Short mmCIF file of C-alpha atoms in Angstrom, two decimals:
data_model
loop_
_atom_site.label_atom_id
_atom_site.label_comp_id
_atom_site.label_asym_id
_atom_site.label_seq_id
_atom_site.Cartn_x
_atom_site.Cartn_y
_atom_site.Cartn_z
CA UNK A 1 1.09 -8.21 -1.40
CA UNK A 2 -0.74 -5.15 -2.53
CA UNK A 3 -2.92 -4.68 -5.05
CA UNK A 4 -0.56 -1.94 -6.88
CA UNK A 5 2.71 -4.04 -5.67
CA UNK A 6 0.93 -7.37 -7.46
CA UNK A 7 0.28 -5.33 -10.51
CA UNK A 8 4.13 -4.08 -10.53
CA UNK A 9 5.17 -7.36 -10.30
CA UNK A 10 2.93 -9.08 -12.98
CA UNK A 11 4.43 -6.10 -15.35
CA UNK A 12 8.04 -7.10 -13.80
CA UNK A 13 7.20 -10.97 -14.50
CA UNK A 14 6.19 -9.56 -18.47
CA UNK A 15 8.76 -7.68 -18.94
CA UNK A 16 11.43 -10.20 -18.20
CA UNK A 17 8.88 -12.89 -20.63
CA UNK A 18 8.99 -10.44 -23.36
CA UNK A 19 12.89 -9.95 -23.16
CA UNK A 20 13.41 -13.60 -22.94
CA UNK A 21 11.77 -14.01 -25.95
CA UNK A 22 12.94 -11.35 -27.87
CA UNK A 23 16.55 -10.38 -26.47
CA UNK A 24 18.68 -12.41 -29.28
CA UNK A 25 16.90 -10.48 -32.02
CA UNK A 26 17.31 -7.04 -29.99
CA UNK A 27 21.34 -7.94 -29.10
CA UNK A 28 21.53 -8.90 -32.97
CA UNK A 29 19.64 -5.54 -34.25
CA UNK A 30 21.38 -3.72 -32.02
CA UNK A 31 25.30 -5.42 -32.85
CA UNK A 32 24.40 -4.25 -36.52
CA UNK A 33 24.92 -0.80 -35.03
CA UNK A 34 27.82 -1.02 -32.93
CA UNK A 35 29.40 -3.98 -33.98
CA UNK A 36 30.65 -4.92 -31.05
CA UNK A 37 27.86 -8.23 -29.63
CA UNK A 38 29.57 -7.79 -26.18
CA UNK A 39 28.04 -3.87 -26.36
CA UNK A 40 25.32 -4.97 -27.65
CA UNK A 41 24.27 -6.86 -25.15
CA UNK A 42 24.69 -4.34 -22.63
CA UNK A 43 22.73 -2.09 -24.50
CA UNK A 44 19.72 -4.50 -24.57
CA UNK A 45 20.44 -4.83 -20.99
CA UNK A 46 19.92 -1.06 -20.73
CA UNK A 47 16.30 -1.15 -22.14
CA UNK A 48 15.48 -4.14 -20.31
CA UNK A 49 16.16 -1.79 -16.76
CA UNK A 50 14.08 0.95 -18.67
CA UNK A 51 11.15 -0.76 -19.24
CA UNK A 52 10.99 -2.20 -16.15
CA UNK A 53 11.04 0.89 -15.04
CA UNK A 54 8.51 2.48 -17.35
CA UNK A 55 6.31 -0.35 -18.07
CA UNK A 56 4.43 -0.34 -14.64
CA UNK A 57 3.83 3.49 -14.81
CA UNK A 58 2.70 3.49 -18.47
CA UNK A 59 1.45 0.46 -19.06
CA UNK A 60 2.97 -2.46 -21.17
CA UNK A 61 3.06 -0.85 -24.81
CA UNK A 62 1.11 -3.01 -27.79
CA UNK A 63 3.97 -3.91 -29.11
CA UNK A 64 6.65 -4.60 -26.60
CA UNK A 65 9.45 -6.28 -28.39
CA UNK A 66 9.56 -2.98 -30.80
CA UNK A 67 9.78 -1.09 -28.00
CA UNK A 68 12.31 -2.44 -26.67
CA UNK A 69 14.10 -2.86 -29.74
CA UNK A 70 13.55 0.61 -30.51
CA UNK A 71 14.87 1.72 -26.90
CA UNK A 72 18.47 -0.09 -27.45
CA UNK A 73 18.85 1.11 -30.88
CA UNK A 74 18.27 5.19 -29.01
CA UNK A 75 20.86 3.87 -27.41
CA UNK A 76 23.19 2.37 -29.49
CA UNK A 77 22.88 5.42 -31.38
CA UNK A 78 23.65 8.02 -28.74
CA UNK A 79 26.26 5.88 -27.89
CA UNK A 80 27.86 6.25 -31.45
CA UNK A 81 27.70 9.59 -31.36
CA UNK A 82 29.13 10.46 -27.96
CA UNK A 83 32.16 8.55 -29.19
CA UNK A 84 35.38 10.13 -30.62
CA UNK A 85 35.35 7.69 -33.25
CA UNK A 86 31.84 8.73 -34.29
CA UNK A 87 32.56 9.99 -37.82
CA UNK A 88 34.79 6.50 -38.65
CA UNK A 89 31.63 4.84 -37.36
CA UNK A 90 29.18 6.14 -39.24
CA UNK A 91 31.12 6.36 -42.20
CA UNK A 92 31.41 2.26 -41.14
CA UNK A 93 27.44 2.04 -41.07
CA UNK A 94 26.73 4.72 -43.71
CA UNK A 95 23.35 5.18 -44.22
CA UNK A 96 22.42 2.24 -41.88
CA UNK A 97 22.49 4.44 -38.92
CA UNK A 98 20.52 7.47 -41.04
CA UNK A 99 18.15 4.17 -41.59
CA UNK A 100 17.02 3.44 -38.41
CA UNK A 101 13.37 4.44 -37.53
CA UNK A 102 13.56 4.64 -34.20
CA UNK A 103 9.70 4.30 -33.26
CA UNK A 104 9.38 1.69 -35.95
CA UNK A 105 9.97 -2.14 -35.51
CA UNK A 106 13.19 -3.17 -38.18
CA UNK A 107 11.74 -5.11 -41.21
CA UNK A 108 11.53 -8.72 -41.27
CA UNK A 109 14.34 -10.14 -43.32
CA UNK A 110 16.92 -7.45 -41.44
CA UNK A 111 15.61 -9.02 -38.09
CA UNK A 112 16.78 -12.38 -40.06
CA UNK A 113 20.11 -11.18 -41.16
CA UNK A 114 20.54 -9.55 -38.09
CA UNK A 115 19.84 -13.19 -35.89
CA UNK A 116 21.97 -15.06 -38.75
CA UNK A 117 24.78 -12.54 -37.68
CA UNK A 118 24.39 -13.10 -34.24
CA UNK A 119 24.76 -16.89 -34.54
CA UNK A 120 27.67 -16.77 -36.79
CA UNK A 121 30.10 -14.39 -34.49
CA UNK A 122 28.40 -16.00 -31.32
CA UNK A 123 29.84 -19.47 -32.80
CA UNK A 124 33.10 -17.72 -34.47
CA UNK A 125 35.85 -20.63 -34.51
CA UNK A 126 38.35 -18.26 -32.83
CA UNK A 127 36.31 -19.17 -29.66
CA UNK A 128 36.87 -22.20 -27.59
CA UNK A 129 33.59 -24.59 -28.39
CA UNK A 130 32.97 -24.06 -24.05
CA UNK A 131 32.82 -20.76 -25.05
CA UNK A 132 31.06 -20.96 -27.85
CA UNK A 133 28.69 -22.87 -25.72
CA UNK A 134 28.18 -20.19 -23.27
CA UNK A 135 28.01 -17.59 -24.96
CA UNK A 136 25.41 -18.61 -27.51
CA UNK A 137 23.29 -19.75 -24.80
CA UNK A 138 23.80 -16.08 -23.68
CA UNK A 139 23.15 -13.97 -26.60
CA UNK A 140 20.74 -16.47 -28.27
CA UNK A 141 18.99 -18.52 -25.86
CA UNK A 142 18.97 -15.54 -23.20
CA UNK A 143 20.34 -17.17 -20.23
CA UNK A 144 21.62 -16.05 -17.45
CA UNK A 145 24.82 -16.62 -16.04
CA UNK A 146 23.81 -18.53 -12.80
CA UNK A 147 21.39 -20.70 -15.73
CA UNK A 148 24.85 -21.10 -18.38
CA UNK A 149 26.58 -22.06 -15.26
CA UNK A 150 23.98 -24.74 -14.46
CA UNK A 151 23.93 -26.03 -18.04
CA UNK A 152 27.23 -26.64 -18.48
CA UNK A 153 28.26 -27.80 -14.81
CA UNK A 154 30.62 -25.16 -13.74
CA UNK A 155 30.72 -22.47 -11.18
CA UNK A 156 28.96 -19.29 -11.61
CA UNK A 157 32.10 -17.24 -11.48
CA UNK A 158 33.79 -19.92 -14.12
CA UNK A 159 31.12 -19.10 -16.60
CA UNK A 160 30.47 -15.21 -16.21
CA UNK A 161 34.33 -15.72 -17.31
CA UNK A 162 34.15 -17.61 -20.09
CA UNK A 163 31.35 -15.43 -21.65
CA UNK A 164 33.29 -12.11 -20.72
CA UNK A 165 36.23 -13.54 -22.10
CA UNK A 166 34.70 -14.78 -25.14
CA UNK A 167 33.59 -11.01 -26.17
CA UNK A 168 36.62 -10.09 -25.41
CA UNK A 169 38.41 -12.62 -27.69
CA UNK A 170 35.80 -11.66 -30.40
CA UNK A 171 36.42 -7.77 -30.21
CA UNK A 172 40.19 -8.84 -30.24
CA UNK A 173 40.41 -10.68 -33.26
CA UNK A 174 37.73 -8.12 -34.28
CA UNK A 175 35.39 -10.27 -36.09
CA UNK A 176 33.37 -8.84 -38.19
CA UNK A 177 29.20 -8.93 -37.40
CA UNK A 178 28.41 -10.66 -41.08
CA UNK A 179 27.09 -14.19 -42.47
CA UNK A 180 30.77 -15.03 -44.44
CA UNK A 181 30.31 -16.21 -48.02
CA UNK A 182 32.00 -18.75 -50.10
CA UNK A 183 34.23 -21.33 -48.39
CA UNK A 184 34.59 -19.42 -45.29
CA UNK A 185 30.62 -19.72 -44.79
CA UNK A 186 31.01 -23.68 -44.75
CA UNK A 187 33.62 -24.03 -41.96
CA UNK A 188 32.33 -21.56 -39.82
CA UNK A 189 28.61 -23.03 -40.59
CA UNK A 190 30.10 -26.13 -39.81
CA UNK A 191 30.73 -24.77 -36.24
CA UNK A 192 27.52 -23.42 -36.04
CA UNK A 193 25.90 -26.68 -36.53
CA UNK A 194 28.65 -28.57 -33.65
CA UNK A 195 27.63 -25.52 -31.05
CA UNK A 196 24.04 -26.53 -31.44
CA UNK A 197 24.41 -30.29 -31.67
CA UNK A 198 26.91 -29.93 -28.14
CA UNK A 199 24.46 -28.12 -26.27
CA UNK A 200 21.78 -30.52 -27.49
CA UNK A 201 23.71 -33.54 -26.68
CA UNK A 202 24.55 -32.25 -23.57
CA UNK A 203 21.07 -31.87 -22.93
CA UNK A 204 20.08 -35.62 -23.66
CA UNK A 205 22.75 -37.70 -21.82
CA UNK A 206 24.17 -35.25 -19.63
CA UNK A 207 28.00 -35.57 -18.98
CA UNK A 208 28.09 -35.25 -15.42
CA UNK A 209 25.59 -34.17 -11.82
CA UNK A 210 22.39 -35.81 -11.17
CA UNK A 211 20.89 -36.01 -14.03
CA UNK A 212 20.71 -38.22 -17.05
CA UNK A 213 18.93 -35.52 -19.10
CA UNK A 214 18.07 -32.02 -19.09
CA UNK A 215 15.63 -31.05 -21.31
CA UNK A 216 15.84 -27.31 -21.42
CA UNK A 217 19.00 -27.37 -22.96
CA UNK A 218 17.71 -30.13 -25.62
CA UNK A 219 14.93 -27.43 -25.86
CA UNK A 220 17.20 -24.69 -26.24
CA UNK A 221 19.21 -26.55 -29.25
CA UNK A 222 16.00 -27.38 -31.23
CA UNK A 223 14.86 -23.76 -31.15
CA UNK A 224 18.31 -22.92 -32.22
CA UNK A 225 17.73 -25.35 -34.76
CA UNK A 226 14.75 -24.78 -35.97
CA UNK A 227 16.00 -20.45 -36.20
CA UNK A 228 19.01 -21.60 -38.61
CA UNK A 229 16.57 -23.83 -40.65
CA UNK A 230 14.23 -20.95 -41.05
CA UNK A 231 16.91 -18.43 -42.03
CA UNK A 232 19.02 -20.54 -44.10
CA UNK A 233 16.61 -23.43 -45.73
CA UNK A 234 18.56 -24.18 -48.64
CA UNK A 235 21.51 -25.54 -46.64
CA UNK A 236 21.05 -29.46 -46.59
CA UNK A 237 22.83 -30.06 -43.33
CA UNK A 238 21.09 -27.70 -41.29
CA UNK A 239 18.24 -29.55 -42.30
CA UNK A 240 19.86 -32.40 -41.62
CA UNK A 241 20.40 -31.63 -38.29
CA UNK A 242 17.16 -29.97 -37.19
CA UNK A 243 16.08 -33.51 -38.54
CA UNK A 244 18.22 -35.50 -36.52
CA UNK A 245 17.05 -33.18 -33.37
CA UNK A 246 13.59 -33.48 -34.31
CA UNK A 247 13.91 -37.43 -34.33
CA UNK A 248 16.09 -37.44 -31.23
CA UNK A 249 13.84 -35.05 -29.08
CA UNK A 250 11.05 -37.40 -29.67
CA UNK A 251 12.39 -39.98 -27.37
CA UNK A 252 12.75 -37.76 -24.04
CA UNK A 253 9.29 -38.51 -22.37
CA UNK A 254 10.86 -42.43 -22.37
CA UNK A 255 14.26 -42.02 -21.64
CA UNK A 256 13.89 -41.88 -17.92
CA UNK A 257 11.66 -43.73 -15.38
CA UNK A 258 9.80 -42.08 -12.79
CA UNK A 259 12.75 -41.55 -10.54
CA UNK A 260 14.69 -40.24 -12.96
CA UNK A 261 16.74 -43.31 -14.20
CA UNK A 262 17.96 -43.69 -17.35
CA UNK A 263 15.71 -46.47 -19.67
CA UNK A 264 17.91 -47.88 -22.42
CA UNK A 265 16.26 -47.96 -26.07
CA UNK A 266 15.59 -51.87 -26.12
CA UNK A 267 13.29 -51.44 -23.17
CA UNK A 268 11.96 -47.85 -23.78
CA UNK A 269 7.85 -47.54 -24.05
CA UNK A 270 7.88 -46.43 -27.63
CA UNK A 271 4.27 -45.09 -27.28
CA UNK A 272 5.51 -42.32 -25.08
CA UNK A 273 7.89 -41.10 -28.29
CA UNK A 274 6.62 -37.84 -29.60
CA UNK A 275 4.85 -38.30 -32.71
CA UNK A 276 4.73 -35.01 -33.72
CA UNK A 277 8.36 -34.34 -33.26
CA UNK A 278 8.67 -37.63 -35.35
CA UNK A 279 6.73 -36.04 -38.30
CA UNK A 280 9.06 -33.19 -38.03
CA UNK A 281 12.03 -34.78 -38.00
CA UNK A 282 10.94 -36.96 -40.84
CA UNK A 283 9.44 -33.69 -42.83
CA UNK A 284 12.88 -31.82 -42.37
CA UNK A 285 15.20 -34.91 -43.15
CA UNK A 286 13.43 -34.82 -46.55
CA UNK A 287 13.81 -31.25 -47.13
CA UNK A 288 17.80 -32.24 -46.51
CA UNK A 289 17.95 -34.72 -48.88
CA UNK A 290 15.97 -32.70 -51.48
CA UNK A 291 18.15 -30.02 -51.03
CA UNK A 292 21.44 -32.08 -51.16
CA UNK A 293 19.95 -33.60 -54.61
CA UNK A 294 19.73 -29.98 -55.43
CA UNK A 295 23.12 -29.09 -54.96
CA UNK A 296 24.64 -32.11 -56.28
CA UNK A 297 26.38 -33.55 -53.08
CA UNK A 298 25.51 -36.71 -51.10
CA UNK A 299 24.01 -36.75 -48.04
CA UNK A 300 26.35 -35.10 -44.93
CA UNK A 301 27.36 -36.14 -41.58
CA UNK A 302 23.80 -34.94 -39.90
CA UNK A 303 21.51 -35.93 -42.45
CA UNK A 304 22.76 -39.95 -42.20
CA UNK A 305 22.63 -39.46 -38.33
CA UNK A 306 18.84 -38.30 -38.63
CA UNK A 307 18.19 -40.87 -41.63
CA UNK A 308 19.51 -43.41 -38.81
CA UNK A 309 17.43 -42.14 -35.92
CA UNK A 310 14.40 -42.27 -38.96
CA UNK A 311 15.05 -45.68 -38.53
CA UNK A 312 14.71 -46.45 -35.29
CA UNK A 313 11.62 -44.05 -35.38
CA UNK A 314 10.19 -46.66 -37.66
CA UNK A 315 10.47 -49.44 -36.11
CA UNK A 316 6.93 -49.53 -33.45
CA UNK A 317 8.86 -52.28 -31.64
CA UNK A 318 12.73 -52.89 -31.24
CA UNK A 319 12.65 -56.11 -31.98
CA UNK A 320 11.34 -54.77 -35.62
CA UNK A 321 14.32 -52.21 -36.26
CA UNK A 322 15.72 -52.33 -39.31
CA UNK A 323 19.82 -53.25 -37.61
CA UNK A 324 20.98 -54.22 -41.05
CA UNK A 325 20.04 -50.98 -42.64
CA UNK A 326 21.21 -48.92 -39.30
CA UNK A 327 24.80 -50.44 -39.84
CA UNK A 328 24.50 -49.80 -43.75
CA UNK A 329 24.02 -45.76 -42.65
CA UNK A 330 26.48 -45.96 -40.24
CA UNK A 331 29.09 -47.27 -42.56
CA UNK A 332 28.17 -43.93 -44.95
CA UNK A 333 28.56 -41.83 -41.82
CA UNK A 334 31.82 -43.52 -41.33
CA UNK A 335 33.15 -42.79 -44.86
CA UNK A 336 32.56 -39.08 -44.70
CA UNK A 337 33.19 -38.29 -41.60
CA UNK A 338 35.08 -40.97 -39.85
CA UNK A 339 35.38 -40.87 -35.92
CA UNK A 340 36.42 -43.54 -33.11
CA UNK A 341 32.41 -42.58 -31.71
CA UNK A 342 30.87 -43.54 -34.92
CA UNK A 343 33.11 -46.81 -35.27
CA UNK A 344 32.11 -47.65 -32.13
CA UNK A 345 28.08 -46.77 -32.88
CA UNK A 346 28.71 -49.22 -36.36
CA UNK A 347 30.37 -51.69 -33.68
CA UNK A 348 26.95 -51.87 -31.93
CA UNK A 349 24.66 -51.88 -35.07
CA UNK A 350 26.49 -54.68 -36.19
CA UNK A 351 26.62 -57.10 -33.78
CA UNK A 352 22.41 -56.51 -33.76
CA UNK A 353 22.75 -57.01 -37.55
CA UNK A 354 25.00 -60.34 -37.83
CA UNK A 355 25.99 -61.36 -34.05
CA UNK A 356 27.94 -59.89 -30.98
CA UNK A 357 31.05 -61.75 -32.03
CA UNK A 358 31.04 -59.19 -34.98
CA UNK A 359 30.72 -56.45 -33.20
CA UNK A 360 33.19 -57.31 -30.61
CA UNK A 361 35.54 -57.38 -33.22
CA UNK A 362 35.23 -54.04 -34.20
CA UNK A 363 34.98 -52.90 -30.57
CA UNK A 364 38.16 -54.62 -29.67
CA UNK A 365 39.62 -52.74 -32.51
CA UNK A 366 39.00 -49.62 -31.11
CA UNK A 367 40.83 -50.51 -28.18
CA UNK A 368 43.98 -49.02 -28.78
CA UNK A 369 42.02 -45.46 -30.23
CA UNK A 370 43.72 -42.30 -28.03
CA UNK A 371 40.20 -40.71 -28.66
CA UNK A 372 38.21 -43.36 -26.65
CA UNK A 373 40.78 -43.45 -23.68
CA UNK A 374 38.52 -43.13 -20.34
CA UNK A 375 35.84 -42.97 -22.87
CA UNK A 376 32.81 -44.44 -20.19
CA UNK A 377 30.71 -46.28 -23.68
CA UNK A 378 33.81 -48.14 -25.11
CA UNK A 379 33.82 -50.75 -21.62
CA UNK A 380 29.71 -50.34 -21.55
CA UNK A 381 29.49 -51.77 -24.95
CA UNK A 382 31.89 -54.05 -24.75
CA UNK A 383 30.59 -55.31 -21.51
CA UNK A 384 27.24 -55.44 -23.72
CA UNK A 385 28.38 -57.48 -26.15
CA UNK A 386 30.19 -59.92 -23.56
CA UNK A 387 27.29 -60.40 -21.69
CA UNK A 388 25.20 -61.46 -25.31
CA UNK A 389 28.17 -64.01 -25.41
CA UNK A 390 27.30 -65.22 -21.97
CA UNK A 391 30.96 -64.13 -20.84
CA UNK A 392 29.12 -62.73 -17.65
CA UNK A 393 32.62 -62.31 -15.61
CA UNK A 394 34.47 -60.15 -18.35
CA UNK A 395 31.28 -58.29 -18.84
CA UNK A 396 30.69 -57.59 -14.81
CA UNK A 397 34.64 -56.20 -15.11
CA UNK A 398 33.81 -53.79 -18.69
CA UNK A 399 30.43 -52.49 -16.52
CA UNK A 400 32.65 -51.79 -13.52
CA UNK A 401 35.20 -50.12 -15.86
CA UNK A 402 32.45 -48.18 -17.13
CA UNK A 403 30.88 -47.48 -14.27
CA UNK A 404 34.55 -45.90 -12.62
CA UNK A 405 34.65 -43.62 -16.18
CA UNK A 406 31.79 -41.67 -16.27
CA UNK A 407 30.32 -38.42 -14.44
CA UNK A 408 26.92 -38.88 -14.42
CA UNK A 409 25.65 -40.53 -11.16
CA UNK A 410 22.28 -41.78 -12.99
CA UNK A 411 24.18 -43.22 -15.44
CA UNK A 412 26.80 -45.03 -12.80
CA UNK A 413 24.29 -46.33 -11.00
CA UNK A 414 22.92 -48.16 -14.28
CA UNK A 415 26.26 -49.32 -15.03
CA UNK A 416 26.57 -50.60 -11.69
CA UNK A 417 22.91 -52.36 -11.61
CA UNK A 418 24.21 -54.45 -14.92
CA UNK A 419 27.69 -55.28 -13.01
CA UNK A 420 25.42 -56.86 -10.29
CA UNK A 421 23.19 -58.70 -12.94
CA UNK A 422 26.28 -60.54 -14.53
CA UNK A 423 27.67 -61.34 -10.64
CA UNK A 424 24.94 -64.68 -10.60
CA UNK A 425 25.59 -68.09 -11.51
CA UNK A 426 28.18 -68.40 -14.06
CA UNK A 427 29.37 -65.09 -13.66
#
């Protein structure tokens, strides 16, 4: 490579660094504009091709992610104005269009509103929560297709579709670009806060493929996080969950061996746990609670998940956690926001608390639950718990079950390795 074709490409390599970084907050700026994120994006798109093909004849400007911001919003204006419908759009954006200062970056807090947008119509319930998924890793995290695709385990061509057809659902049910208000703000919050905690749960025990985590994505969902928390502090359970995220995230460097094999939590080197992330967690859980005492209202759904994970963040050593008060929380996560999954997390915290016969009592309670059908951790646990019972032959069959139900190959191969270990004497 050439001297002037190196320098091109270094300029290439920035300008794609600098519109990874800043694309969500250009799309958002610019979707004030035109309303329309799906436009908006191509419009971003737009001064993306521009400056890389400016940018290596003029130099990388001081501040690039103005200029680029700047460049859409020329262009989301011309764009206005070419339109037939230009005078119902501007009286629709009044003086907001006058507003804009082209060669000037927006101010701070409309850069907020404009992101807080952005993450409420990304997440808008009339979407499917796949689509939801891909699209605000899209327009928020700045992925590309051929990256969404690899995230969520589907073809290329399956999710360029669901992100086309999720604009077009959005422009269809033409939902407005605004942070709703009132009652409307909490449900659609509320699915907000399940995008982020999908894509970061996907993330940490992947679903299916070759991996048993994927840390980007859990990467992706904490900066996610951490964006809501900054824009909308006051709301307890997006505290709550940047907590639990915080706590959770902590614990990646030790879920896997060196080959890439899932290590359970009883036998994970807790030294290798993030510290710093711990801190977080423990700084933002307390911001959650504060601001739940503020409001009046108990503790939500996210906030007792993270005050669990606290726990087990406390403990240096597992034989030192704190099961009793784990199975305590659980119970409050069960009364306000009651799911087969969480009876079936209590199930486990209480056989550590008072004895696997307890818990298998709760787990064969579940049995019957719709929601746990070909669910791959109902047999693991209970396969678990018969195994602490020295029931070795029912527990080989629940690891085998297990094993047959889920998708992940790291995690089949560990159910299979704990088959094997109950197949000895007595089993």
């Amino acid at each position: 490579m050439t001297g002037t074709g190196g320098a091109a490409a270094a300029t290439a390599d920035a300008v794609e660094a600098v519109f990874r970084i800043e694309s969500a907050r250009i799309i958002a700026g610019v979707a004030r504009i035109v309303r329309d994120v799906g436009i908006a994006e191509e419009l971003a798109q737009d001064a993306l091709v521009a400056a890389l093909e400016q940018w290596p004849v003029t130099g990388v400007p001081d501040r690039p992610g103005a200029w680029l911001m700047a460049t859409a919003k020329h262009r989301a204006i011309d764009l206005v104005r070419r339109r037939e419908t230009y005078a119902r759009k501007l009286a629709e954006v009044g003086r907001t269009l006058e507003d804009v200062p082209p060669p000037e970056p927006p101010e701070p807090d409309d850069i907020d509103d404009d992101l807080l947008r952005l993450i409420f119509t990304a997440c808008h319930p009339v979407l499917s929560a796949e689509a939801r998924v891909a699209l605000t890793l899209r327009l928020l995290g700045g992925l590309t297709t051929g990256e969404i695709a690899r995230a969520c385990l589907v073809p290329e061509s399956t999710a360029a579709q669901r992100i086309v057809r999720a604009k077009r659902a959005l422009a269809r049910a033409d939902v407005p670009f605004e942070v709703p208000s009132g009652p409307d703000r909490a449900v659609r919050l509320a699915s907000v806060l399940e995008v982020v905690y999908l894509i970061f749960n996907e993330g940490y025990a992947a679903t299916a493929g070759d991996d048993w985590l994927r840390p980007a994505l859990c990467e992706d969902a904490l900066r996610l996080g951490r964006v809501l928390a900054g824009l909308i502090p006051e709301e307890p359970e997006v505290q709550g969950l940047v907590a639990l995220l915080e706590i959770q995230a902590s614990r990646t460097a030790a879920r896997t061996g060196p080959d890439g094999a899932p290590v359970l939590l009883a036998e994970q080197n807790r030294t290798r746990w993030n510290r710093m992330l711990i801190a977080r967690g423990f700084a933002a859980l307390e911001r959650a609670n504060a601001a739940a005492s503020a409001a009046g209202t108990a503790p939500g759904p996210y906030a007792l998940q993270a005050a669990i994970a606290a726990c087990h963040a406390q403990a240096l050593r597992y034989q030192e956690t704190d099961w009793a008060m784990i199975a305590a929380l659980y119970g409050r996560l069960a009364a306000v926001a009651r799911s087969p999954v969480v009876e079936l997390n209590r199930a486990v915290a209480v056989s550590m608390a008072e004895g696997p016969e307890a818990g298998l009592a709760l787990v064969d309670a579940l049995a019957a639950e719709p929601a746990l059908r070909g669910y791959h951790l109902l047999p693991s646990v209970r396969g678990d718990l018969l195994a602490r019972l020295g029931r070795r032959a029912e527990a080989r069959a629940e690891f085998d079950r297990a094993a047959s139900l889920t998708r992940n190959e790291r995690e089949r191969a560990l159910l299979r390795a704990r088959a094997e270990a109950c197949a000895g004497p007595g089993g």
